[in-house]
Short mmCIF file of C-alpha atoms in Angstrom, two decimals:
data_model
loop_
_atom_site.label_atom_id
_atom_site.label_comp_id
_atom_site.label_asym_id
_atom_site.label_seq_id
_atom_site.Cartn_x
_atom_site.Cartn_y
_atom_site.Cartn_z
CA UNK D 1 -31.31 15.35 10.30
CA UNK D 2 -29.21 12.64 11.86
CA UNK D 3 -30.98 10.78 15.41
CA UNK D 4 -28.22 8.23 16.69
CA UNK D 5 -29.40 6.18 19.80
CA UNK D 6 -26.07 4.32 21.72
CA UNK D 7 -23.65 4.57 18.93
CA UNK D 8 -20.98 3.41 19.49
CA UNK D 9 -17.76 6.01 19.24
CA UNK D 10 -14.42 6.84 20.05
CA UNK D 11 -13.16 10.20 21.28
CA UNK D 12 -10.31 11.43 19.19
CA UNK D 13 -10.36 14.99 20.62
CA UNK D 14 -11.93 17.21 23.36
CA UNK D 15 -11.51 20.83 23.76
CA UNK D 16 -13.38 23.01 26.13
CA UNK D 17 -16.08 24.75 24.80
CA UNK D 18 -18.03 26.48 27.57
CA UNK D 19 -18.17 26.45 31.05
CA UNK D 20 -20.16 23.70 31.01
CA UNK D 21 -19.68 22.00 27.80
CA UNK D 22 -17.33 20.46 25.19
CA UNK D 23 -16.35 20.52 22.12
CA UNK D 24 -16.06 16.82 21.20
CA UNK D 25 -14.28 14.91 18.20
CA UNK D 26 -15.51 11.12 17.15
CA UNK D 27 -15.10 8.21 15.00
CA UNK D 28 -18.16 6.41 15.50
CA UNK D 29 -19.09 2.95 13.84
CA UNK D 30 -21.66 3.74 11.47
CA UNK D 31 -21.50 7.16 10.95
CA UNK D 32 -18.31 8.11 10.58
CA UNK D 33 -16.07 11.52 11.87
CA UNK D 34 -18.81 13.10 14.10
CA UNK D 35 -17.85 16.51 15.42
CA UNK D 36 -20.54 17.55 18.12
CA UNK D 37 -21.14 19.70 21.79
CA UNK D 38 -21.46 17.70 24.88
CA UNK D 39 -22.55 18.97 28.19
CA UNK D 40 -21.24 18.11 31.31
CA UNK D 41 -23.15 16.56 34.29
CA UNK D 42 -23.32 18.52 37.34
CA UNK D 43 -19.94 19.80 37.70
CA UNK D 44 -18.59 23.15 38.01
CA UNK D 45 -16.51 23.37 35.12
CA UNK D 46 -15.14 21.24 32.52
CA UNK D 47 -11.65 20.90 34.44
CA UNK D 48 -13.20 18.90 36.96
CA UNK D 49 -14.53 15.53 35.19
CA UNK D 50 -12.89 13.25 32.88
CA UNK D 51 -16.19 12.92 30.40
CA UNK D 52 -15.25 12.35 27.22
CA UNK D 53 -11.20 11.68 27.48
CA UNK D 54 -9.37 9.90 24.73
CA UNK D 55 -8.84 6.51 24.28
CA UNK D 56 -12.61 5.26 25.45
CA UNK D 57 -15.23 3.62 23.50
CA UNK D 58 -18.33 5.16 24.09
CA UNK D 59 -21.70 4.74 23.26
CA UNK D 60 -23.42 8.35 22.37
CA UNK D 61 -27.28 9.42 22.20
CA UNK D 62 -27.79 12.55 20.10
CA UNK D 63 -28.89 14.42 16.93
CA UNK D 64 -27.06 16.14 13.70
CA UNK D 65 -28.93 19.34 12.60
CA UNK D 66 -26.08 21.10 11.12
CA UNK D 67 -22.31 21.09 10.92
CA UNK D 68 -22.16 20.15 15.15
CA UNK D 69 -23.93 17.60 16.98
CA UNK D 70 -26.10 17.19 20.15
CA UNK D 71 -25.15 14.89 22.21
CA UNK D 72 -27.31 14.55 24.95
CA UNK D 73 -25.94 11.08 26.74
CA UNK D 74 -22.65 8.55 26.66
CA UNK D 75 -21.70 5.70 28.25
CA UNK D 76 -18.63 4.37 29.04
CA UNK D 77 -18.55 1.03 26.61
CA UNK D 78 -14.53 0.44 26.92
CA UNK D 79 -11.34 2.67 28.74
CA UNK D 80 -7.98 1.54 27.35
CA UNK D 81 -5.12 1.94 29.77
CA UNK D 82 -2.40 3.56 27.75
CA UNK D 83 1.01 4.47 28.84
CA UNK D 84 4.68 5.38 28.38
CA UNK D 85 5.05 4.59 24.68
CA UNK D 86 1.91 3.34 23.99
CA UNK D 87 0.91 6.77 24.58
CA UNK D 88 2.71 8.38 22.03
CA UNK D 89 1.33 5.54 19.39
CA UNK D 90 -2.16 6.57 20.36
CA UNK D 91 -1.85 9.93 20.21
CA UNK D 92 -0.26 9.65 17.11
CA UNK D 93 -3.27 7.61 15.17
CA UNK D 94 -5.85 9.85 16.80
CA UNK D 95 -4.13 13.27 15.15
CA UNK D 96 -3.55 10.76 11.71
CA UNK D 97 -7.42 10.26 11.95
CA UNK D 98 -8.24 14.18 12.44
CA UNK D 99 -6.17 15.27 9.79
CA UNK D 100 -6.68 12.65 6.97
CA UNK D 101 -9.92 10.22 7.81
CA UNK D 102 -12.65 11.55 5.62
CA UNK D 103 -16.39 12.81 7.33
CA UNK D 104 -18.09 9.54 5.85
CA UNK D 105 -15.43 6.09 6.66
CA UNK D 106 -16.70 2.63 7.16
CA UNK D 107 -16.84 0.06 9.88
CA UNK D 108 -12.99 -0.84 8.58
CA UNK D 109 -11.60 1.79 9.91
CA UNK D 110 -12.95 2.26 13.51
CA UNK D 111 -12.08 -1.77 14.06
CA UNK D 112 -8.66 -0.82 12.84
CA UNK D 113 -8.44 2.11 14.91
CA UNK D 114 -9.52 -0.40 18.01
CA UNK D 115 -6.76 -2.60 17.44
CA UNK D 116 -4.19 0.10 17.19
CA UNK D 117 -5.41 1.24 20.94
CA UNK D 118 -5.27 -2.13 22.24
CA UNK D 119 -2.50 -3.28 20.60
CA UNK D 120 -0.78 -0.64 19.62
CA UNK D 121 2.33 -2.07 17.64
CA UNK D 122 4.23 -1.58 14.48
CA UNK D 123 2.17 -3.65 12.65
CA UNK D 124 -1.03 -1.86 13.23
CA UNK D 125 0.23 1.41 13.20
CA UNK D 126 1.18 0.41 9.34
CA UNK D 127 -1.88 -1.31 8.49
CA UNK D 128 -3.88 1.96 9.60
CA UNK D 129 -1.37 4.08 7.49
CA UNK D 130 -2.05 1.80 4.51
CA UNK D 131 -5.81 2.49 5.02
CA UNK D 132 -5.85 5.89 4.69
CA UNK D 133 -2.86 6.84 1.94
CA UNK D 134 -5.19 4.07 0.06
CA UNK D 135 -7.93 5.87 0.81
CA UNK D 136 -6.75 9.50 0.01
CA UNK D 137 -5.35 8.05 -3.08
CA UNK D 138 -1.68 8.43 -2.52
CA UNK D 139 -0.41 5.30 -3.85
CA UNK D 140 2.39 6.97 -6.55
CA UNK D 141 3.01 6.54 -9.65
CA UNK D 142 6.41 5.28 -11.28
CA UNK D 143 7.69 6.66 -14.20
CA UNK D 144 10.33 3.90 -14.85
CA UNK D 145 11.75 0.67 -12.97
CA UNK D 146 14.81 1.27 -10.85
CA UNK D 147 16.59 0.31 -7.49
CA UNK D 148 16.03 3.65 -5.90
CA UNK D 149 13.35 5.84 -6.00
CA UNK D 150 12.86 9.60 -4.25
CA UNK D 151 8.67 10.80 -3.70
CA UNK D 152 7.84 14.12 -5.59
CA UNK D 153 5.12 16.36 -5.97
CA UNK D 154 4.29 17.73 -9.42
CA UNK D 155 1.06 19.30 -9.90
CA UNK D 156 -1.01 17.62 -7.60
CA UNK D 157 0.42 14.11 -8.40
CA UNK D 158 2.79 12.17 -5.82
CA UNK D 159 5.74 10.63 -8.30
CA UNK D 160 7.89 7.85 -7.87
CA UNK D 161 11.38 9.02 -9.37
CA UNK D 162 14.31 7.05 -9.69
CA UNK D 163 17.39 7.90 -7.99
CA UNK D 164 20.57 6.40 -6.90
CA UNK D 165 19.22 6.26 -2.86
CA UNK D 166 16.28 5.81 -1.53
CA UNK D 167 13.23 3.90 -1.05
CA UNK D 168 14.26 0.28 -2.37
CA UNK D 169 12.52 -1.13 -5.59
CA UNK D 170 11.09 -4.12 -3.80
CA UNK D 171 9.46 -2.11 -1.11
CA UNK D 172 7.83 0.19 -4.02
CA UNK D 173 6.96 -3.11 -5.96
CA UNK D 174 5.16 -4.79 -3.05
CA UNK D 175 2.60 -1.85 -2.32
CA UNK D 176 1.50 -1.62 -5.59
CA UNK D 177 0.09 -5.29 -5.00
CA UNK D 178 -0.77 -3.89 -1.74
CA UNK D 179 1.08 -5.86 -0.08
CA UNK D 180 2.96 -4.74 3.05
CA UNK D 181 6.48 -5.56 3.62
CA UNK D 182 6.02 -5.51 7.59
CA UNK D 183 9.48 -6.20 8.35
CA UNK D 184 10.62 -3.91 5.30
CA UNK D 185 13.01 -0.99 7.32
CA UNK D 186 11.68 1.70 5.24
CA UNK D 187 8.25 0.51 5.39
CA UNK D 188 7.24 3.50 8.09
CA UNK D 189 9.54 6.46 6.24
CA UNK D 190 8.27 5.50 3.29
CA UNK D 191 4.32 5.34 4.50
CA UNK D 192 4.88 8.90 6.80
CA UNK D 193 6.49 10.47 3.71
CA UNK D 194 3.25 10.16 1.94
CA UNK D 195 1.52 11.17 4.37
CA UNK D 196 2.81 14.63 4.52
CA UNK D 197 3.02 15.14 0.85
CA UNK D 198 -1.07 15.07 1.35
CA UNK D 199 -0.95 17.28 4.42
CA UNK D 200 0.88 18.50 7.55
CA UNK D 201 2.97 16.28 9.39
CA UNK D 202 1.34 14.63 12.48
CA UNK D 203 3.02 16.03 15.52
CA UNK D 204 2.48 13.21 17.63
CA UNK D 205 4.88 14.28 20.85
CA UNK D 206 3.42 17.42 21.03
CA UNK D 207 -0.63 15.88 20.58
CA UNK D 208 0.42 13.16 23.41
CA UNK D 209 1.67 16.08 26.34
CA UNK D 210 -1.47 18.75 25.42
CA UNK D 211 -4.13 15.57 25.66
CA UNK D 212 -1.87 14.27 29.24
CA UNK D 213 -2.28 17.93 30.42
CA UNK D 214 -5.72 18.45 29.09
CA UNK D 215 -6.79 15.10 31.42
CA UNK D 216 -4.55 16.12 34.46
CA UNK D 217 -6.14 19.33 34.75
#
């Protein structure tokens, strides 16, 4: 059994459970991916409070018997004020987190995920990418030296192939000394297309309107 007392966690998801309740999505410092229920004060319904929105740094009182939490108090640590495009970014990390962060992480990743809400810029968005395709152990494999090189799949493997377009040599080269090439122009194709070779595609237009309706409602 699991006891956490004021850990502190961010809310990647919510989805309405019961009338009273939620079904709640964290990353939380020490514990990693927490999935969990979470009851709602005194009001009517879950339509009418914004406990437990996106984007806010809580810190959560609870217990882990089996597969869903407890959680049985929060409080507000941190709100981030995210807008316009800034939005989107968000969005987008919290549905890269729910798809590809694994159940146990480490402190690395929810200070990275803190810096991508607060300043969520190219940088950051590619030094949380980085994380997890390191992580998930996407990092291909060449099978010769070349200019160009295409990504394919071949029984289970990700493959660097050469071709006569594609993702440049130097860009290839630098990653494998894990080194990013922040100002490289195919550094974000080249860290998405990973990515979705381990999984479906984050959607992050489509995760940014349902959370903006899910908190206007």
């Amino acid at each position: 059994m699991l006891h956490f007392d004021r850990e502190p966690a961010f809310v990647l998801k919510r989805t309405p459970y019961k009338e009273n309740q939620y079904l709640i999505d964290l990353l939380s410092l020490n514990h990693g991916k927490i999935r969990g229920i979470a009851r709602i004060g005194k009001q009517k319904t879950h339509r009418e409070t914004e406990n437990f929105a996106p984007f806010r740094e809580l810190a959560i009182s609870g217990q882990q018997k089996s597969e869903l939490a407890q959680l049985w108090q929060s409080d507000i640590l941190q709100s981030y004020n995210i807008s316009g495009k800034n939005w989107l970014s968000a969005s987008y990390v919290n549905e890269l987190l729910l798809l590809y962060a694994a159940p146990e992480t480490d402190a690395q990743l929810y200070r990275l995920y803190q810096t991508c809400l607060q300043y969520p810029n190219h940088a950051h968005l590619r030094q949380l990418e980085w994380y997890l395709i390191r992580e998930l152990g996407l990092i291909p494999e060449r099978e010769q030296h070349a200019a160009y090189y295409q990504i394919h799949a071949q029984e289970g493997w990700l493959l660097l192939q050469a071709a006569k377009q594609g993702f440049a040599h130097e860009l290839v080269s630098a990653l494998e000394a894990e080194h990013l090439l922040l100002e490289h122009p195919q550094l974000t194709a080249y860290l998405q297309s990973l990515l979705r070779h381990h999984g479906n595609t984050p959607r992050s237009k489509q995760t940014a309107h349902a959370l903006l309706q899910l908190l206007r409602s």
